[in-house]
Amino acid sequence: MKPIQKAIIPIAGYGTRLFPATKAVPKALFPIIAEDGIAKPVIQLIIEEALSAGVEAVCLVAQPQQVDPIADYFSGTVADAILEKPELAAQAERLTEIGHRLHFAIQEQPEGFGHAIYCAKDFAAGEPVMILLGDHLYIPESETACAKQLVDVYAEVGQSVTSLDLCHETELSLNGIVHGSPDPESERLYTLAQISEKPTAAFAQQHLRVEGIPAQQYLCNFGIDLLTPLLFDILDYNYKHRIVTHGEIQLRDAMSEMIKQEGMSGYRVAGQRYDTGNPQELLRTVNAFGLQGPYGMS
């Protein structure tokens, strides 16, 4: 298995749930106070999550109007007064370093999560990729970052791996839900048999119950995927033949086909995920990260 050296992060949404703030600034550039006490935009924290796991290059799948403000941010171009302060100059240098690793793919029309990833097929260029959601952040329960946990599992199992979490039955309409068998030697590892995007409760109760998972709870996607190049063959087929779910090209549909053709593992990450895509969850994220840093109580 080739190591994961490329990451794809779709950010092409309109940010309607955070309007009118998103009229002033793309939601990918909303600030969060990171664990080190430094204010960073959401997208920088997501990119740093990928880089911490060994990724070398990152592709943002964006709308045309999003490219310039984000590229400018990661250019490292700042006022001379900033560069006179060593601690700020170091942050500017970090932005430049990330900027050198950054690529863009354009999604002109939103046709689903799977379509967004398909737009980055030229960037992937036949290599395995890490896929991260463009509005989710992570806090690990150990010193190992959530994405790095998944990379370690990928190296161990030698096949695609999706990150997993627990969700309640009331959250089925918000998540991709998996069915699989627990690994007898690891309480967090599963051999997957099926993925269903936003299933009904009746379907989930009949087809997606997993041994060892409490009643009314299911294994759902956590937001980070490590996938082999087969992904893009399947997405290409689904796009050309208009294979859609809920009217869109779905990444989970492609992953379900990958399970059938070459297998896939799932891993319950030791960590918490945080959404920044709507006001209530953004506030929860800000509070959680604040408690981690020098201004919090931890």
CSV table of C-alpha atoms in Angstrom, one decimal, residues 101-240:
chain,number,residue,atom,x,y,z
A,101,ARG,CA,1.5,22.6,-0.4
A,102,LEU,CA,-1.9,23.9,-1.4
A,103,HIS,CA,-3.8,23.1,-4.6
A,104,PHE,CA,-7.4,24.0,-5.7
A,105,ALA,CA,-10.0,22.1,-7.7
A,106,ILE,CA,-13.2,24.0,-8.8
A,107,GLN,CA,-16.7,22.7,-8.3
A,108,GLU,CA,-18.8,24.9,-10.4
A,109,GLN,CA,-22.2,23.4,-9.3
A,110,PRO,CA,-22.9,21.6,-6.1
A,111,GLU,CA,-23.8,18.0,-7.1
A,112,GLY,CA,-23.0,16.2,-3.8
A,113,PHE,CA,-20.1,15.3,-1.6
A,114,GLY,CA,-19.0,12.5,-4.0
A,115,HIS,CA,-19.1,15.0,-6.9
A,116,ALA,CA,-16.9,17.4,-5.0
A,117,ILE,CA,-14.3,14.7,-4.4
A,118,TYR,CA,-14.6,13.7,-8.1
A,119,CYS,CA,-13.6,17.2,-9.1
A,120,ALA,CA,-10.2,16.6,-7.5
A,121,LYS,CA,-9.4,13.4,-9.5
A,122,ASP,CA,-6.6,15.1,-11.5
A,123,PHE,CA,-5.0,16.1,-8.2
A,124,ALA,CA,-5.2,12.5,-6.9
A,125,ALA,CA,-3.5,11.2,-10.0
A,126,GLY,CA,-4.0,7.5,-9.2
A,127,GLU,CA,-2.8,7.8,-5.6
A,128,PRO,CA,-4.6,7.0,-2.3
A,129,VAL,CA,-6.1,10.0,-0.6
A,130,MET,CA,-7.2,11.3,2.7
A,131,ILE,CA,-10.6,13.0,2.6
A,132,LEU,CA,-11.6,15.4,5.4
A,133,LEU,CA,-14.9,17.3,5.7
A,134,GLY,CA,-14.4,21.1,5.1
A,135,ASP,CA,-16.2,22.1,8.3
A,136,HIS,CA,-15.3,19.5,10.9
A,137,LEU,CA,-12.6,19.8,13.5
A,138,TYR,CA,-11.2,17.2,15.9
A,139,ILE,CA,-9.9,16.9,19.4
A,140,PRO,CA,-8.1,13.6,20.1
A,141,GLU,CA,-8.4,11.8,23.5
A,142,SER,CA,-4.6,11.1,23.4
A,143,GLU,CA,-1.5,12.8,22.0
A,144,THR,CA,-2.1,11.1,18.6
A,145,ALA,CA,-4.1,13.3,16.3
A,146,CYS,CA,-7.3,11.7,15.0
A,147,ALA,CA,-6.1,11.6,11.3
A,148,LYS,CA,-2.8,10.1,12.4
A,149,GLN,CA,-4.7,7.4,14.3
A,150,LEU,CA,-6.4,6.5,11.0
A,151,VAL,CA,-3.1,6.5,9.0
A,152,ASP,CA,-1.6,4.1,11.5
A,153,VAL,CA,-4.6,1.7,11.1
A,154,TYR,CA,-4.3,2.0,7.3
A,155,ALA,CA,-0.7,0.9,7.4
A,156,GLU,CA,-1.7,-2.0,9.6
A,157,VAL,CA,-4.7,-3.4,7.7
A,158,GLY,CA,-3.5,-2.6,4.2
A,159,GLN,CA,-6.8,-1.4,2.8
A,160,SER,CA,-9.1,1.6,2.8
A,161,VAL,CA,-10.2,2.8,6.2
A,162,THR,CA,-13.0,5.1,7.2
A,163,SER,CA,-13.2,6.8,10.7
A,164,LEU,CA,-16.2,5.9,12.8
A,165,ASP,CA,-18.1,7.4,15.7
A,166,LEU,CA,-21.3,6.5,17.6
A,167,CYS,CA,-24.6,8.3,16.9
A,168,HIS,CA,-28.1,8.0,18.2
A,169,GLU,CA,-31.0,6.8,16.2
A,170,THR,CA,-32.3,10.4,16.1
A,171,GLU,CA,-29.2,11.4,14.1
A,172,LEU,CA,-29.5,8.9,11.3
A,173,SER,CA,-30.8,11.6,8.9
A,174,LEU,CA,-27.5,13.5,9.3
A,175,ASN,CA,-24.9,10.7,8.9
A,176,GLY,CA,-23.6,7.9,6.8
A,177,ILE,CA,-24.2,4.7,8.8
A,178,VAL,CA,-22.1,1.6,8.5
A,179,HIS,CA,-22.6,-2.1,9.2
A,180,GLY,CA,-19.8,-4.5,9.9
A,181,SER,CA,-18.2,-7.0,12.2
A,182,PRO,CA,-16.0,-6.1,15.1
A,183,ASP,CA,-12.4,-7.3,15.0
A,184,PRO,CA,-11.7,-9.9,17.7
A,185,GLU,CA,-8.3,-8.4,18.5
A,186,SER,CA,-9.2,-4.7,18.5
A,187,GLU,CA,-12.2,-3.1,20.2
A,188,ARG,CA,-12.1,-0.1,17.8
A,189,LEU,CA,-11.6,-1.9,14.5
A,190,TYR,CA,-14.4,-3.3,12.2
A,191,THR,CA,-14.5,-5.1,8.9
A,192,LEU,CA,-17.2,-3.3,7.0
A,193,ALA,CA,-20.0,-4.9,5.0
A,194,GLN,CA,-22.2,-1.9,4.1
A,195,ILE,CA,-22.5,1.9,4.2
A,196,SER,CA,-25.8,3.7,3.9
A,197,GLU,CA,-26.2,7.5,3.5
A,198,LYS,CA,-28.8,9.0,5.8
A,199,PRO,CA,-30.9,5.8,6.2
A,200,THR,CA,-34.4,5.7,7.7
A,201,ALA,CA,-34.8,4.3,11.2
A,202,ALA,CA,-36.7,1.3,9.9
A,203,PHE,CA,-33.9,0.4,7.4
A,204,ALA,CA,-31.2,1.0,10.0
A,205,GLN,CA,-32.9,-1.2,12.6
A,206,GLN,CA,-33.2,-4.1,10.1
A,207,HIS,CA,-29.9,-3.8,8.3
A,208,LEU,CA,-27.3,-1.7,10.2
A,209,ARG,CA,-27.3,-3.0,13.7
A,210,VAL,CA,-23.7,-3.9,14.8
A,211,GLU,CA,-22.7,-6.4,17.5
A,212,GLY,CA,-21.6,-4.7,20.7
A,213,ILE,CA,-23.2,-1.3,19.9
A,214,PRO,CA,-25.9,-0.2,22.4
A,215,ALA,CA,-29.5,-0.2,21.5
A,216,GLN,CA,-30.7,2.9,19.5
A,217,GLN,CA,-27.1,3.7,18.6
A,218,TYR,CA,-25.2,3.1,15.3
A,219,LEU,CA,-21.7,3.4,13.9
A,220,CYS,CA,-21.5,6.5,11.7
A,221,ASN,CA,-18.8,8.2,9.7
A,222,PHE,CA,-16.6,10.4,11.8
A,223,GLY,CA,-15.4,12.6,8.9
A,224,ILE,CA,-12.0,11.3,7.8
A,225,ASP,CA,-11.5,8.7,5.1
A,226,LEU,CA,-8.4,7.1,3.7
A,227,LEU,CA,-9.3,5.6,0.3
A,228,THR,CA,-7.5,3.8,-2.5
A,229,PRO,CA,-7.5,4.9,-6.1
A,230,LEU,CA,-10.4,2.6,-6.9
A,231,LEU,CA,-12.5,5.4,-5.4
A,232,PHE,CA,-12.1,7.6,-8.5
A,233,ASP,CA,-12.9,4.8,-10.9
A,234,ILE,CA,-16.2,4.3,-9.1
A,235,LEU,CA,-17.0,8.0,-8.9
A,236,ASP,CA,-16.3,8.4,-12.6
A,237,TYR,CA,-18.8,5.6,-13.3
A,238,ASN,CA,-21.4,7.0,-11.0
A,239,TYR,CA,-21.0,10.5,-12.4
A,240,LYS,CA,-21.3,9.4,-16.0
